[in-house]
PDB file of C-alpha atoms and ligand atoms in Angstrom:
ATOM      1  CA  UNK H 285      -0.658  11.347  -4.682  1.00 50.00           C
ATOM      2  CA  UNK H 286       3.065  12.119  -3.926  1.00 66.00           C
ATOM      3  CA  UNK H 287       3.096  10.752  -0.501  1.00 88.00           C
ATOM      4  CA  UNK H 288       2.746   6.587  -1.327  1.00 94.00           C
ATOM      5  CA  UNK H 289       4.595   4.717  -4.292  1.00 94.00           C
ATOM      6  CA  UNK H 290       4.698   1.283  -5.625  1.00 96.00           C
ATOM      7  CA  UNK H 291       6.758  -0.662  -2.872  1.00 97.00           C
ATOM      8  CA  UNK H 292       6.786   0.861  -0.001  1.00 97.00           C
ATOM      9  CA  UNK H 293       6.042  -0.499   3.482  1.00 97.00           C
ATOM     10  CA  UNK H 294       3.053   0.313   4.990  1.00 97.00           C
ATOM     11  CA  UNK H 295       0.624  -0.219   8.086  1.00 98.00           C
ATOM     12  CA  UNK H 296      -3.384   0.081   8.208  1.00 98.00           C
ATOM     13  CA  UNK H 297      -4.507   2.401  10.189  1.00 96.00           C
ATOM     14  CA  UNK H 298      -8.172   2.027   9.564  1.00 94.00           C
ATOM     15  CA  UNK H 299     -10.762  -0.913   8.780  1.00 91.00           C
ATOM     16  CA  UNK H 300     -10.973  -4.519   9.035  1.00 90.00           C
ATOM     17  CA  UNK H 301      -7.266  -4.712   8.392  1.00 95.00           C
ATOM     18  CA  UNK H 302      -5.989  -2.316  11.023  1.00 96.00           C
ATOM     19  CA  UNK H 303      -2.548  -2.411  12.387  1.00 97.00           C
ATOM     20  CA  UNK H 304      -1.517  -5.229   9.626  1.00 97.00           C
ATOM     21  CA  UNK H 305       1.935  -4.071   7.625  1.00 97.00           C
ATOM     22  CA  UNK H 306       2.230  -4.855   3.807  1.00 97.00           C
ATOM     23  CA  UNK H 307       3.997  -3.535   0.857  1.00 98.00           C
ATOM     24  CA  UNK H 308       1.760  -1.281  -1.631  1.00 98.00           C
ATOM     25  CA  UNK H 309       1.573  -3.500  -4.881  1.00 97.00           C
ATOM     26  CA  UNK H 310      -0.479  -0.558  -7.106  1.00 96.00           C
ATOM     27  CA  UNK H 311      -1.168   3.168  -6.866  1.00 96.00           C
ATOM     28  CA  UNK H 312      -4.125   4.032  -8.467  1.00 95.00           C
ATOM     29  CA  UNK H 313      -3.782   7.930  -8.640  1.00 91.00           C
ATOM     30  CA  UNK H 314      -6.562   8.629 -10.446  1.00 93.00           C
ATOM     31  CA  UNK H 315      -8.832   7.474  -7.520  1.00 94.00           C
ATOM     32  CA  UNK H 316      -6.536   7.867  -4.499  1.00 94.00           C
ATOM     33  CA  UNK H 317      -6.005   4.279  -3.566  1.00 96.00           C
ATOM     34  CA  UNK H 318      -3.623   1.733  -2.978  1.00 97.00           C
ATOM     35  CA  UNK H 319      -3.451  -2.203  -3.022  1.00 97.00           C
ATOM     36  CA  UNK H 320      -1.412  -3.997  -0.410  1.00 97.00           C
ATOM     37  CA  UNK H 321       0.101  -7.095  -0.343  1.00 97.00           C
ATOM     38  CA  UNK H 322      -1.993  -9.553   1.620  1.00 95.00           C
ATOM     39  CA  UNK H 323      -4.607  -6.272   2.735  1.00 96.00           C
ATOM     40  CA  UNK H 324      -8.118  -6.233   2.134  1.00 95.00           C
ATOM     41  CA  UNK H 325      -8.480  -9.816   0.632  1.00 94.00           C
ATOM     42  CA  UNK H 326     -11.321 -10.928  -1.430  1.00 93.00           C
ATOM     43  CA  UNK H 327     -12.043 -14.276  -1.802  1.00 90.00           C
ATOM     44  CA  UNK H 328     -12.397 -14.508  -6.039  1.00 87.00           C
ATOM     45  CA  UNK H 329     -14.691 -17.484  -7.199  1.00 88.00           C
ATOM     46  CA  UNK H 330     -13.182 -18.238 -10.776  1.00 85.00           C
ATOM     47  CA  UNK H 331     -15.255 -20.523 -12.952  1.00 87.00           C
ATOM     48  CA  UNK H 332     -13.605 -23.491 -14.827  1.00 88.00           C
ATOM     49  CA  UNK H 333     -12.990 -22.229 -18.500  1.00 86.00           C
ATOM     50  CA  UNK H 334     -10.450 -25.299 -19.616  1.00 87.00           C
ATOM     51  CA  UNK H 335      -8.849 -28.258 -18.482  1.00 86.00           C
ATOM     52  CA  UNK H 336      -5.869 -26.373 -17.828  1.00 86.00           C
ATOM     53  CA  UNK H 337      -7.784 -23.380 -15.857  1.00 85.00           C
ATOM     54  CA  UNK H 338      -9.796 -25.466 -13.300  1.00 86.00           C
ATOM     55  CA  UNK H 339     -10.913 -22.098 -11.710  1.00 86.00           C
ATOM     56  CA  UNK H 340     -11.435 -22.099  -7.809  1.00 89.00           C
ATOM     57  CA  UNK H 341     -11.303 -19.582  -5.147  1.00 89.00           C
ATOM     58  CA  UNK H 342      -8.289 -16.992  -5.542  1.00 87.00           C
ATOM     59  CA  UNK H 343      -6.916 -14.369  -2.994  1.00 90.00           C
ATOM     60  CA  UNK H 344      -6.944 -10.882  -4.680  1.00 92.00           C
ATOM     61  CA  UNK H 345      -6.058  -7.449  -2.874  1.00 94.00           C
ATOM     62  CA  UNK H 346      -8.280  -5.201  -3.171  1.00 95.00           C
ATOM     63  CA  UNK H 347      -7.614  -1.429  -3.526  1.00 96.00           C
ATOM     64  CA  UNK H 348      -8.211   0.477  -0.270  1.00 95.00           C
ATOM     65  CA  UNK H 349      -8.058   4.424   0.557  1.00 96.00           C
ATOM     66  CA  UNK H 350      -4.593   5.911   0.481  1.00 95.00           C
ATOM     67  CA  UNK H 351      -5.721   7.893   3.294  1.00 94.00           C
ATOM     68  CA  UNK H 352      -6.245   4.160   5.198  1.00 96.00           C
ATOM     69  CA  UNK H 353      -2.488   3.595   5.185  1.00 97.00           C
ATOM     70  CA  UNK H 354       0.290   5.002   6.788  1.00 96.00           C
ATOM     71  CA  UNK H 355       3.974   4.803   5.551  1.00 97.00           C
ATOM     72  CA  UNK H 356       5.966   2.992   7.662  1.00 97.00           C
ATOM     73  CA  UNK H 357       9.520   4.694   8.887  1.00 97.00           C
ATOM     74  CA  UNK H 358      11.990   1.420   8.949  1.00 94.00           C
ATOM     75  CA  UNK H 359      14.361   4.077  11.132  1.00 96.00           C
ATOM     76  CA  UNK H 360      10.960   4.390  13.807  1.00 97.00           C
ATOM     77  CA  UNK H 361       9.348   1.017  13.106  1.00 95.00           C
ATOM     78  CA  UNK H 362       6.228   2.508  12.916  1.00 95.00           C
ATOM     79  CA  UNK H 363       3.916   4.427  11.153  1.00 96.00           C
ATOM     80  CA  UNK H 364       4.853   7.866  10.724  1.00 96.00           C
ATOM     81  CA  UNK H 365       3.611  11.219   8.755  1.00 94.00           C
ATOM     82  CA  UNK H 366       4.945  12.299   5.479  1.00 94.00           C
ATOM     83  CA  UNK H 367       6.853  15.395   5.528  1.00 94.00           C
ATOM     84  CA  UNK H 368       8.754  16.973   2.312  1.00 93.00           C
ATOM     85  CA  UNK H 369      11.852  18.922   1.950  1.00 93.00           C
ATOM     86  CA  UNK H 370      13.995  19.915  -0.972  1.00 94.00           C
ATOM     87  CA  UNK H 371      17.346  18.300  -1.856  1.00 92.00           C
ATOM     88  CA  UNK H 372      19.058  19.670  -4.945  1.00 94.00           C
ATOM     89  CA  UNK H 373      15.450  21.043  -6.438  1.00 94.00           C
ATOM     90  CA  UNK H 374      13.743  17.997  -6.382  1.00 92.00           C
ATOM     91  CA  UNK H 375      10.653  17.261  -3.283  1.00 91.00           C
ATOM     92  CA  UNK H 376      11.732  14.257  -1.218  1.00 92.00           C
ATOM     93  CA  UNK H 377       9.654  12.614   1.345  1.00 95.00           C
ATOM     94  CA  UNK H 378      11.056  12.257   4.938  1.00 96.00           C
ATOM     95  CA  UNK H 379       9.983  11.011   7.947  1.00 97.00           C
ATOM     96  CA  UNK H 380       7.910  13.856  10.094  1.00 95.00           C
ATOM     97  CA  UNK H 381       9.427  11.969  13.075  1.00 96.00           C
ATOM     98  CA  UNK H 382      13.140  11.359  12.879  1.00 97.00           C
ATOM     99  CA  UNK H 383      14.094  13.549   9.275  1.00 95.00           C
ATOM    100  CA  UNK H 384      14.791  10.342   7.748  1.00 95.00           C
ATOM    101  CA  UNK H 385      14.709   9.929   3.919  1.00 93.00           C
ATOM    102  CA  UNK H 386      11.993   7.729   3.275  1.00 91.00           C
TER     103      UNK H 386
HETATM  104 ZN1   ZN P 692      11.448   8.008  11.235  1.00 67.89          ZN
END
């Protein structure tokens, strides 16, 4: 998955958490998801295990479908398609919209 990495910004296109914006926190290649800051929340019941760890009820992102997320263009402010060129042999990722280096 060459299109999303670890920080960038970007907006839910699809499911409970549409059109919220969050930075990805994980890429999990191997299955083709992402976590999101503050997307796709799940309430996490933790039992008491010590004085110290009195348990309770954590937030915790949950991974969603890459293909649920768009990158967000901070040139466009908005959502925008992934397209590729190459600069100096490597594959860069640019805005499909305005050619911006993303
Ligand atoms: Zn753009």
């Amino acid at each position: 998955m060459a299109k999303l990495r670890k920080g960038d910004t970007v907006q839910v296109i699809r499911g409970k958490d549409v059109g919220k914006t969050g930075t990805i926190t994980h890429v999990i290649s191997e299955t083709g998801r992402v976590t999101v800051e503050g997307i796709n929340v799940a309430k996490k019941h933790r039992k008491p295990r010590s004085q110290e760890d009195p348990g309770g009820i954590m937030d915790r992102d949950m991974p969603l479908d890459a293909s649920n997320v768009m990158l967000v263009c901070k040139k466009c402010d908005r959502p925008v398609r992934v397209g590729f060129k190459m600069k100096d042999g490597e594959k860069i990722r640019v805005c499909s919209n305005c050619g911006k280096e993303l």
